Short mmCIF file of C-alpha atoms and ligand atoms in Angstrom, two decimals:
data_model
loop_
_atom_site.label_atom_id
_atom_site.label_comp_id
_atom_site.label_asym_id
_atom_site.label_seq_id
_atom_site.Cartn_x
_atom_site.Cartn_y
_atom_site.Cartn_z
CA MET A 1 0.95 25.63 -28.34
CA SER A 2 -0.05 22.82 -30.70
CA SER A 3 -1.33 19.76 -28.90
CA ARG A 4 0.71 16.59 -29.12
CA ASN A 5 -0.22 12.92 -29.49
CA ILE A 6 1.53 10.07 -27.73
CA LEU A 7 0.97 6.43 -28.60
CA VAL A 8 1.02 4.24 -25.48
CA ILE A 9 1.83 0.55 -25.94
CA ASN A 10 1.47 -2.22 -23.38
CA CYS A 11 2.55 -5.63 -24.67
CA GLY A 12 1.70 -8.85 -22.87
CA SER A 13 2.83 -12.34 -23.87
CA SER A 14 -0.21 -12.78 -26.14
CA SER A 15 -1.70 -9.29 -26.23
CA ILE A 16 -1.08 -5.67 -27.21
CA LYS A 17 -3.01 -2.89 -25.50
CA PHE A 18 -2.69 0.53 -27.13
CA ALA A 19 -4.06 4.04 -26.76
CA LEU A 20 -3.45 7.27 -28.63
CA VAL A 21 -3.39 10.02 -26.01
CA ASN A 22 -3.71 13.69 -26.87
CA GLU A 23 -2.19 15.95 -24.23
CA HIS A 24 -5.19 18.28 -24.16
CA SER A 25 -8.07 15.89 -24.58
CA GLU A 26 -9.67 13.71 -21.89
CA GLU A 27 -10.77 11.00 -24.34
CA PHE A 28 -8.28 8.80 -26.17
CA LEU A 29 -8.28 9.37 -29.96
CA ILE A 30 -8.18 5.61 -30.51
CA GLN A 31 -7.67 2.71 -28.14
CA GLY A 32 -7.72 -1.02 -28.51
CA LEU A 33 -6.59 -4.48 -27.62
CA ALA A 34 -5.14 -7.23 -29.77
CA GLU A 35 -5.41 -10.50 -27.89
CA ARG A 36 -4.94 -14.26 -28.16
CA LEU A 37 -1.98 -13.48 -30.44
CA GLY A 38 -0.17 -16.53 -31.77
CA SER A 39 -3.41 -18.54 -31.90
CA THR A 40 -6.08 -19.12 -34.50
CA GLU A 41 -8.41 -16.95 -32.40
CA ALA A 42 -6.23 -13.83 -32.52
CA VAL A 43 -8.46 -10.77 -32.64
CA LEU A 44 -8.09 -6.99 -32.69
CA ASN A 45 -10.71 -4.82 -30.99
CA TRP A 46 -10.53 -1.04 -31.18
CA GLN A 47 -12.61 1.97 -30.34
CA LEU A 48 -12.54 5.17 -32.38
CA GLY A 49 -14.69 7.86 -30.80
CA ASP A 50 -17.90 6.03 -29.87
CA GLU A 51 -17.50 3.42 -32.61
CA LYS A 52 -16.34 -0.08 -31.74
CA HIS A 53 -14.63 -2.29 -34.31
CA VAL A 54 -13.42 -5.89 -34.42
CA ALA A 55 -11.07 -7.62 -36.85
CA GLN A 56 -10.25 -11.33 -36.67
CA LEU A 57 -6.53 -11.93 -37.23
CA PRO A 58 -6.19 -15.74 -37.27
CA GLY A 59 -2.62 -16.82 -36.56
CA ALA A 60 -1.34 -13.24 -36.14
CA ASP A 61 1.71 -12.73 -33.93
CA HIS A 62 2.74 -9.41 -32.34
CA GLN A 63 4.41 -8.25 -35.54
CA ALA A 64 1.34 -8.97 -37.67
CA ALA A 65 -0.95 -7.29 -35.13
CA PHE A 66 1.23 -4.15 -35.17
CA ALA A 67 1.13 -4.14 -38.96
CA ARG A 68 -2.68 -4.08 -38.73
CA LEU A 69 -3.10 -1.61 -35.87
CA LEU A 70 -0.42 1.01 -36.53
CA PRO A 71 -2.07 2.30 -39.72
CA LEU A 72 -5.24 2.83 -37.64
CA VAL A 73 -3.20 4.85 -35.14
CA GLN A 74 -1.53 6.77 -37.93
CA LYS A 75 -4.91 7.70 -39.38
CA ALA A 76 -6.42 8.67 -36.02
CA SER A 77 -3.41 10.90 -35.30
CA HIS A 78 -3.67 12.58 -38.73
CA GLY A 79 0.03 11.83 -39.10
CA GLN A 80 0.81 13.84 -35.95
CA LEU A 81 2.64 11.52 -33.58
CA THR A 82 5.11 13.09 -31.13
CA GLY A 83 6.44 10.02 -29.35
CA ILE A 84 5.76 6.54 -28.07
CA GLY A 85 5.46 5.43 -24.44
CA HIS A 86 6.11 1.74 -23.77
CA ARG A 87 5.02 0.10 -20.54
CA VAL A 88 7.78 -2.13 -19.19
CA VAL A 89 6.99 -4.34 -16.21
CA HIS A 90 10.42 -4.79 -14.61
CA GLY A 91 13.14 -2.16 -14.57
CA GLY A 92 15.11 -3.82 -11.75
CA ALA A 93 16.90 -1.37 -9.47
CA HIS A 94 18.38 0.37 -12.48
CA PHE A 95 15.47 2.56 -13.51
CA THR A 96 13.96 5.04 -11.07
CA GLU A 97 12.06 7.00 -13.71
CA ALA A 98 10.86 6.97 -17.32
CA THR A 99 13.85 6.53 -19.65
CA ALA A 100 14.41 7.19 -23.37
CA LEU A 101 14.98 3.92 -25.20
CA ASP A 102 18.20 3.16 -27.03
CA ARG A 103 20.21 -0.05 -27.56
CA GLU A 104 21.88 0.23 -24.17
CA VAL A 105 18.60 0.70 -22.29
CA ILE A 106 17.06 -2.20 -24.22
CA ASP A 107 19.95 -4.41 -23.10
CA VAL A 108 19.41 -3.48 -19.45
CA ILE A 109 15.68 -4.26 -19.80
CA ARG A 110 16.60 -7.59 -21.38
CA ARG A 111 18.89 -8.39 -18.44
CA ALA A 112 16.17 -7.39 -15.94
CA GLY A 113 14.05 -9.99 -17.76
CA VAL A 114 15.53 -12.75 -15.59
CA LEU A 115 13.50 -11.19 -12.77
CA ALA A 116 10.30 -11.06 -14.88
CA PRO A 117 10.47 -13.89 -17.42
CA LEU A 118 6.71 -13.81 -17.94
CA HIS A 119 6.59 -10.06 -18.66
CA ASN A 120 9.73 -8.30 -19.94
CA PRO A 121 10.31 -10.40 -23.08
CA ALA A 122 6.80 -9.51 -24.29
CA GLY A 123 7.44 -5.81 -23.63
CA LEU A 124 10.65 -6.03 -25.65
CA VAL A 125 8.83 -7.57 -28.61
CA GLY A 126 6.65 -4.45 -28.72
CA ILE A 127 9.58 -2.09 -28.28
CA GLU A 128 11.62 -3.70 -31.07
CA ALA A 129 8.68 -3.88 -33.47
CA VAL A 130 7.49 -0.30 -32.98
CA MET A 131 10.99 1.21 -32.90
CA ALA A 132 11.67 -0.45 -36.26
CA LEU A 133 8.52 1.11 -37.69
CA TYR A 134 9.03 4.57 -36.15
CA PRO A 135 12.83 4.95 -35.96
CA ASP A 136 12.70 8.76 -35.92
CA LEU A 137 10.37 9.21 -32.95
CA THR A 138 11.41 9.32 -29.29
CA HIS A 139 10.51 6.04 -27.58
CA VAL A 140 10.22 6.06 -23.80
CA ALA A 141 10.11 3.11 -21.39
CA VAL A 142 7.87 3.64 -18.35
CA PHE A 143 8.52 1.03 -15.68
CA ASP A 144 6.01 -0.55 -13.28
CA THR A 145 8.80 -0.82 -10.73
CA ALA A 146 10.18 2.73 -10.92
CA PHE A 147 7.75 4.42 -8.49
CA HIS A 148 8.73 1.94 -5.75
CA GLN A 149 12.45 2.72 -5.92
CA THR A 150 11.91 5.14 -3.00
CA MET A 151 11.16 2.28 -0.57
CA PRO A 152 13.58 2.21 2.37
CA GLU A 153 15.98 -0.73 2.50
CA TYR A 154 14.20 -2.31 5.49
CA ALA A 155 11.06 -2.50 3.31
CA TYR A 156 12.66 -3.80 0.13
CA ARG A 157 15.09 -6.38 1.55
CA TYR A 158 14.11 -9.98 2.26
CA ALA A 159 15.52 -11.58 5.38
CA ILE A 160 17.70 -13.97 3.39
CA PRO A 161 21.51 -14.13 3.05
CA GLU A 162 22.93 -10.82 1.86
CA HIS A 163 24.85 -12.18 -1.13
CA LEU A 164 21.56 -13.08 -2.81
CA TYR A 165 20.82 -9.37 -2.81
CA THR A 166 24.27 -8.04 -3.59
CA GLU A 167 25.16 -10.62 -6.26
CA HIS A 168 21.78 -11.58 -7.70
CA HIS A 169 19.58 -8.52 -7.02
CA ILE A 170 17.03 -10.54 -5.08
CA ARG A 171 14.90 -7.98 -3.23
CA ARG A 172 11.40 -6.59 -3.29
CA TYR A 173 10.68 -4.28 -6.26
CA GLY A 174 6.92 -3.75 -6.34
CA PHE A 175 4.73 -3.27 -9.43
CA HIS A 176 1.71 -1.29 -10.68
CA GLY A 177 3.84 1.79 -9.92
CA THR A 178 2.32 3.82 -12.76
CA SER A 179 -1.15 3.30 -11.33
CA HIS A 180 -0.17 3.91 -7.69
CA LEU A 181 1.60 7.13 -8.71
CA TYR A 182 -1.31 8.40 -10.83
CA VAL A 183 -3.98 7.51 -8.27
CA SER A 184 -2.14 8.94 -5.26
CA ARG A 185 -1.59 12.26 -7.12
CA LYS A 186 -5.20 12.36 -8.31
CA GLY A 187 -6.44 11.46 -4.81
CA ALA A 188 -4.47 14.35 -3.30
CA GLU A 189 -5.90 16.70 -5.95
CA MET A 190 -9.45 15.48 -5.27
CA ALA A 191 -8.99 15.93 -1.52
CA GLY A 192 -7.46 19.39 -1.96
CA LEU A 193 -4.19 18.33 -0.30
CA PRO A 194 -0.65 18.98 -1.54
CA VAL A 195 0.97 15.85 -2.99
CA ASP A 196 4.17 16.54 -1.07
CA ASP A 197 2.35 16.74 2.26
CA SER A 198 -0.16 13.90 2.16
CA CYS A 199 -0.20 10.21 3.04
CA TRP A 200 -2.25 7.51 1.34
CA LEU A 201 -3.00 3.84 1.29
CA VAL A 202 -3.76 2.80 -2.30
CA ALA A 203 -5.45 -0.47 -3.29
CA HIS A 204 -5.08 -1.26 -7.00
CA LEU A 205 -7.47 -4.16 -7.60
CA GLY A 206 -7.60 -5.45 -11.17
CA ASN A 207 -6.70 -8.92 -12.45
CA GLY A 208 -3.43 -8.28 -10.64
CA CYS A 209 -3.81 -6.63 -7.24
CA SER A 210 -1.45 -4.63 -5.03
CA THR A 211 -1.45 -2.13 -2.20
CA THR A 212 0.98 0.76 -1.66
CA ALA A 213 1.73 3.20 1.15
CA VAL A 214 2.44 6.62 -0.40
CA VAL A 215 4.06 9.33 1.72
CA ASN A 216 4.44 12.84 0.28
CA GLY A 217 4.27 11.54 -3.29
CA GLU A 218 6.70 8.63 -2.75
CA SER A 219 6.14 4.89 -2.40
CA ARG A 220 7.32 3.73 1.03
CA ASP A 221 6.15 0.13 0.84
CA THR A 222 4.06 -2.07 -1.38
CA SER A 223 2.58 -5.56 -1.33
CA MET A 224 4.25 -7.05 -4.43
CA GLY A 225 7.88 -8.12 -4.23
CA LEU A 226 10.56 -9.66 -6.44
CA THR A 227 7.75 -10.62 -8.81
CA PRO A 228 4.07 -9.65 -9.11
CA LEU A 229 3.12 -12.84 -7.25
CA GLU A 230 3.74 -11.61 -3.71
CA GLY A 231 1.01 -10.08 -1.57
CA LEU A 232 -2.71 -10.04 -2.22
CA VAL A 233 -5.03 -12.71 -3.58
CA MET A 234 -5.51 -11.94 -7.32
CA GLY A 235 -7.54 -13.28 -10.25
CA THR A 236 -5.37 -16.34 -10.86
CA ARG A 237 -2.38 -15.63 -8.56
CA SER A 238 -2.17 -16.94 -5.02
CA GLY A 239 -0.39 -13.96 -3.48
CA ASP A 240 1.47 -14.82 -0.25
CA VAL A 241 1.80 -18.47 0.67
CA ASP A 242 4.21 -20.17 3.03
CA PRO A 243 7.43 -20.44 0.95
CA SER A 244 7.72 -24.03 2.18
CA LEU A 245 4.66 -24.94 0.13
CA GLN A 246 6.86 -25.18 -2.94
CA ILE A 247 9.36 -27.43 -1.19
CA HIS A 248 6.56 -29.57 0.18
CA LEU A 249 4.98 -30.05 -3.25
CA HIS A 250 8.35 -30.92 -4.74
CA ARG A 251 9.52 -33.25 -2.00
CA THR A 252 6.24 -35.02 -1.35
CA PHE A 253 4.63 -35.12 -4.78
CA GLY A 254 7.57 -34.54 -7.14
CA TRP A 255 6.23 -31.28 -8.60
CA THR A 256 8.67 -29.43 -10.88
CA ALA A 257 9.45 -25.71 -10.56
CA GLN A 258 7.41 -25.14 -13.72
CA GLU A 259 4.39 -26.97 -12.28
CA VAL A 260 4.57 -24.97 -9.06
CA GLU A 261 4.84 -21.70 -10.99
CA THR A 262 1.86 -22.53 -13.21
CA MET A 263 -0.24 -23.48 -10.19
CA LEU A 264 0.63 -20.33 -8.20
CA THR A 265 0.34 -17.86 -11.10
CA LYS A 266 -2.38 -19.29 -13.33
CA GLN A 267 -4.55 -21.67 -11.31
CA SER A 268 -4.77 -20.01 -7.89
CA GLY A 269 -6.31 -16.83 -6.47
CA LEU A 270 -10.02 -16.22 -7.03
CA LEU A 271 -10.06 -18.93 -9.71
CA GLY A 272 -8.36 -21.55 -7.56
CA VAL A 273 -10.56 -21.04 -4.49
CA SER A 274 -13.87 -20.64 -6.34
CA GLY A 275 -13.22 -23.32 -8.95
CA LEU A 276 -15.42 -21.09 -11.09
CA SER A 277 -13.76 -17.92 -12.40
CA ASN A 278 -10.97 -15.40 -11.98
CA ASP A 279 -13.48 -12.61 -12.64
CA MET A 280 -14.80 -10.81 -9.55
CA ARG A 281 -18.06 -9.80 -11.23
CA THR A 282 -18.85 -13.44 -12.00
CA LEU A 283 -18.01 -14.44 -8.42
CA ILE A 284 -20.21 -11.76 -6.88
CA GLU A 285 -23.14 -12.87 -9.03
CA ALA A 286 -22.50 -16.54 -8.24
CA SER A 287 -22.19 -15.95 -4.50
CA GLU A 288 -25.52 -14.08 -4.54
CA GLN A 289 -27.00 -17.24 -6.01
CA GLY A 290 -25.56 -19.39 -3.25
CA HIS A 291 -22.25 -20.57 -4.78
CA GLU A 292 -20.31 -21.32 -1.58
CA ARG A 293 -16.83 -21.48 -3.07
CA ALA A 294 -17.37 -18.15 -4.85
CA ALA A 295 -18.44 -16.64 -1.53
CA LEU A 296 -15.35 -18.06 0.19
CA ALA A 297 -13.05 -16.68 -2.54
CA ILE A 298 -14.55 -13.22 -1.93
CA GLU A 299 -14.11 -13.56 1.84
CA ILE A 300 -10.45 -14.58 1.53
CA PHE A 301 -9.82 -11.78 -1.01
CA CYS A 302 -11.26 -9.09 1.29
CA TYR A 303 -9.66 -10.33 4.49
CA ARG A 304 -6.23 -10.57 2.89
CA LEU A 305 -6.64 -7.11 1.38
CA ALA A 306 -7.59 -5.66 4.77
CA LYS A 307 -4.58 -7.36 6.38
CA SER A 308 -2.27 -5.93 3.73
CA LEU A 309 -3.63 -2.39 4.13
CA ALA A 310 -3.32 -2.61 7.91
CA ALA A 311 0.27 -3.86 7.57
CA LEU A 312 1.18 -1.03 5.18
CA SER A 313 -0.15 1.55 7.64
CA CYS A 314 3.18 0.94 9.46
CA ALA A 315 4.85 2.89 6.64
CA LEU A 316 2.70 6.01 7.17
CA PRO A 317 3.31 8.84 9.66
CA LYS A 318 -0.39 9.75 9.31
CA LEU A 319 -3.29 8.65 7.12
CA ASP A 320 -5.02 11.18 4.87
CA GLY A 321 -7.07 8.57 3.10
CA LEU A 322 -7.57 5.17 1.52
CA LEU A 323 -7.95 5.07 -2.26
CA PHE A 324 -9.56 2.24 -4.25
CA THR A 325 -8.77 1.77 -7.95
CA GLY A 326 -8.61 -0.87 -10.74
CA GLY A 327 -11.58 -2.78 -12.16
CA ILE A 328 -12.58 -4.24 -8.78
CA GLY A 329 -11.64 -1.17 -6.70
CA GLU A 330 -13.56 1.18 -9.01
CA ASN A 331 -16.68 -0.95 -9.36
CA ALA A 332 -17.25 -3.43 -6.56
CA SER A 333 -18.96 -1.65 -3.63
CA LEU A 334 -19.36 -5.03 -1.92
CA ILE A 335 -15.60 -5.65 -1.89
CA ARG A 336 -14.89 -2.13 -0.57
CA ARG A 337 -17.40 -2.59 2.25
CA LYS A 338 -16.31 -6.10 3.21
CA THR A 339 -12.66 -5.05 3.28
CA LEU A 340 -13.27 -2.08 5.56
CA ASP A 341 -15.46 -4.25 7.83
CA HIS A 342 -12.24 -6.13 8.68
CA MET A 343 -10.43 -2.92 9.64
CA ARG A 344 -12.50 -1.87 12.64
CA ILE A 345 -9.77 -0.21 14.66
CA PHE A 346 -9.16 2.27 11.81
CA ASN A 347 -12.68 3.69 12.34
CA PHE A 348 -13.52 3.75 8.60
CA LYS A 349 -17.24 4.26 8.00
CA LEU A 350 -18.73 4.17 4.53
CA ASP A 351 -21.62 6.23 3.22
CA ASP A 352 -23.59 3.33 1.69
CA ALA A 353 -25.27 5.41 -1.03
CA ALA A 354 -21.97 7.02 -2.08
CA ASN A 355 -20.24 3.64 -2.04
CA GLN A 356 -22.88 2.11 -4.29
CA ALA A 357 -22.86 5.12 -6.63
CA CYS A 358 -19.12 4.82 -7.30
CA THR A 359 -19.01 2.46 -10.26
CA ARG A 360 -18.23 2.62 -14.00
CA GLY A 361 -15.85 5.52 -13.75
CA ALA A 362 -17.75 7.53 -11.09
CA ALA A 363 -15.18 8.83 -8.62
CA GLY A 364 -15.21 10.50 -5.25
CA LYS A 365 -15.54 10.25 -1.52
CA ILE A 366 -17.40 7.21 -0.18
CA SER A 367 -16.77 7.68 3.56
CA LEU A 368 -18.95 9.50 6.08
CA ASP A 369 -17.84 12.87 7.47
CA GLY A 370 -16.00 12.57 10.78
CA HIS A 371 -14.34 9.29 9.73
CA PRO A 372 -11.09 8.65 7.83
CA LEU A 373 -11.38 9.57 4.15
CA VAL A 374 -12.03 6.76 1.65
CA MET A 375 -12.23 7.57 -2.06
CA VAL A 376 -12.70 5.77 -5.35
CA VAL A 377 -10.15 7.11 -7.84
CA PRO A 378 -10.24 5.61 -11.36
CA THR A 379 -6.76 4.83 -12.56
CA ASN A 380 -5.45 5.91 -15.96
CA GLU A 381 -2.13 4.23 -16.65
CA GLU A 382 -2.18 5.25 -20.32
CA ARG A 383 -2.52 8.92 -19.38
CA GLN A 384 0.29 8.62 -16.83
CA ILE A 385 2.59 6.89 -19.35
CA ALA A 386 1.78 9.58 -21.95
CA ASN A 387 2.47 12.35 -19.40
CA GLU A 388 5.83 10.86 -18.44
CA THR A 389 6.72 10.40 -22.11
CA LEU A 390 5.91 14.04 -22.85
CA GLU A 391 7.86 15.26 -19.80
CA LEU A 392 10.91 13.36 -20.99
CA ILE A 393 10.55 14.63 -24.57
CA ASP A 394 10.38 18.19 -23.18
CA ALA A 395 13.43 17.59 -20.98
CA ILE A 396 15.42 16.21 -23.93
CA ALA A 397 14.45 19.24 -26.05
CA LYS A 398 15.77 21.71 -23.45
P1 ADP B 401 -6.55 -5.53 -15.57
O1 ADP B 401 -5.71 -5.74 -14.35
O2 ADP B 401 -6.47 -6.66 -16.54
O3 ADP B 401 -6.42 -4.15 -16.19
P2 ADP B 401 -9.11 -4.54 -14.62
O4 ADP B 401 -8.52 -3.40 -13.86
O5 ADP B 401 -9.97 -4.25 -15.79
O6 ADP B 401 -8.06 -5.64 -15.02
O7 ADP B 401 -9.98 -5.37 -13.56
C1 ADP B 401 -10.62 -6.57 -13.88
C2 ADP B 401 -11.41 -7.04 -12.66
O8 ADP B 401 -12.40 -6.03 -12.35
C3 ADP B 401 -12.17 -8.33 -12.93
O9 ADP B 401 -12.07 -9.19 -11.79
C4 ADP B 401 -13.60 -7.83 -13.09
O10 ADP B 401 -14.56 -8.80 -12.72
C5 ADP B 401 -13.62 -6.69 -12.10
N1 ADP B 401 -14.79 -5.83 -12.31
C6 ADP B 401 -15.05 -5.02 -13.36
N2 ADP B 401 -16.29 -4.48 -13.23
C7 ADP B 401 -16.81 -4.97 -12.07
C8 ADP B 401 -18.04 -4.80 -11.37
N3 ADP B 401 -19.00 -4.02 -11.83
N4 ADP B 401 -18.20 -5.46 -10.19
C9 ADP B 401 -17.23 -6.27 -9.72
N5 ADP B 401 -16.06 -6.47 -10.32
C10 ADP B 401 -15.84 -5.84 -11.49
#
């Protein structure tokens, strides 16, 4: 069988992440990031094999960045492109799996955009631009929310009046589904357990952070909700706060909805507490040098993560293991240890050497024998999106 290439596209409001995934090769043929789009500092970085390249694209918007990067993809694929997988943040309750894109599906994604105004419009810019350039290929939307559509109603409903759910679709959706799905499957494979008979707690800790309880391959509960703001402390997002905070800020200080949103999504989390950075690596280095607010940000992050994992254990009939992933989960042994130190009644015990060795893509077990399994499992959302795109292309062809 000839091996096929899938282009995976992940559009943010000012960025485009892309990877060309070959179904039979571990390494991506080309991958890159166009960022700061729409500004004079717009730049495209890409990696081809071991070579790294940079091109300044002053003033480039998404369209201009695609015009620059797609020929690179075309060349790296030797003209052999089978399909395109687009990451879409919010699929609402409509999409439970990857879906081939057509006008109707695009309209539903646009309507779901009211639930994700910071994310879906950017995804649609990428979809429209790339579909116009490759009208003959199959384009597939892979949704961050889809994996969580198996949550039971008591987990996805908020305790607010029912009509807000029935008329306005206000409920918990959950995000990072592609990563939680990939990591829970990979974790089962690494542990030698069948996916459909294994139970996991997964902590995806990147700039955005979320936890998920996965039972027999299905999400049963997750920390993010209507939007990716609920739950854990993140790089610049507060995670859970008392909902009355917003009312208090409005009533007492006259804050607008926009001001509250900016504060909770862009100025809070690790950045807000430390006053220094949203980047965990920077905070760990600073706290080692005595920066007290950086140390406090780390403490709050770990305690809140532990609390979330303990809460999600309610969704599991048994625990086969805890899986860490994302930039922080895959690299920060300190965060893994501090988090588990807060979960004493679970009897987790880390093997310090194994914990410290798991960094920069090294994966595996970091717990001691005789204690609940803890593993580091690097995520690979691009691979998962490519796999789902290929599965759908195969299904359509049948
Ligand atoms: P995104 O959600 O944007 O994909 P990543 O998954 O790359 O983000 O995670 C970024 C986070 O991972 C940052 O907070 C970064 O500091 C952290 N990180 C990466 N490497 C390390 C490391 N060696 N030690 C601690 N934190 C790290």
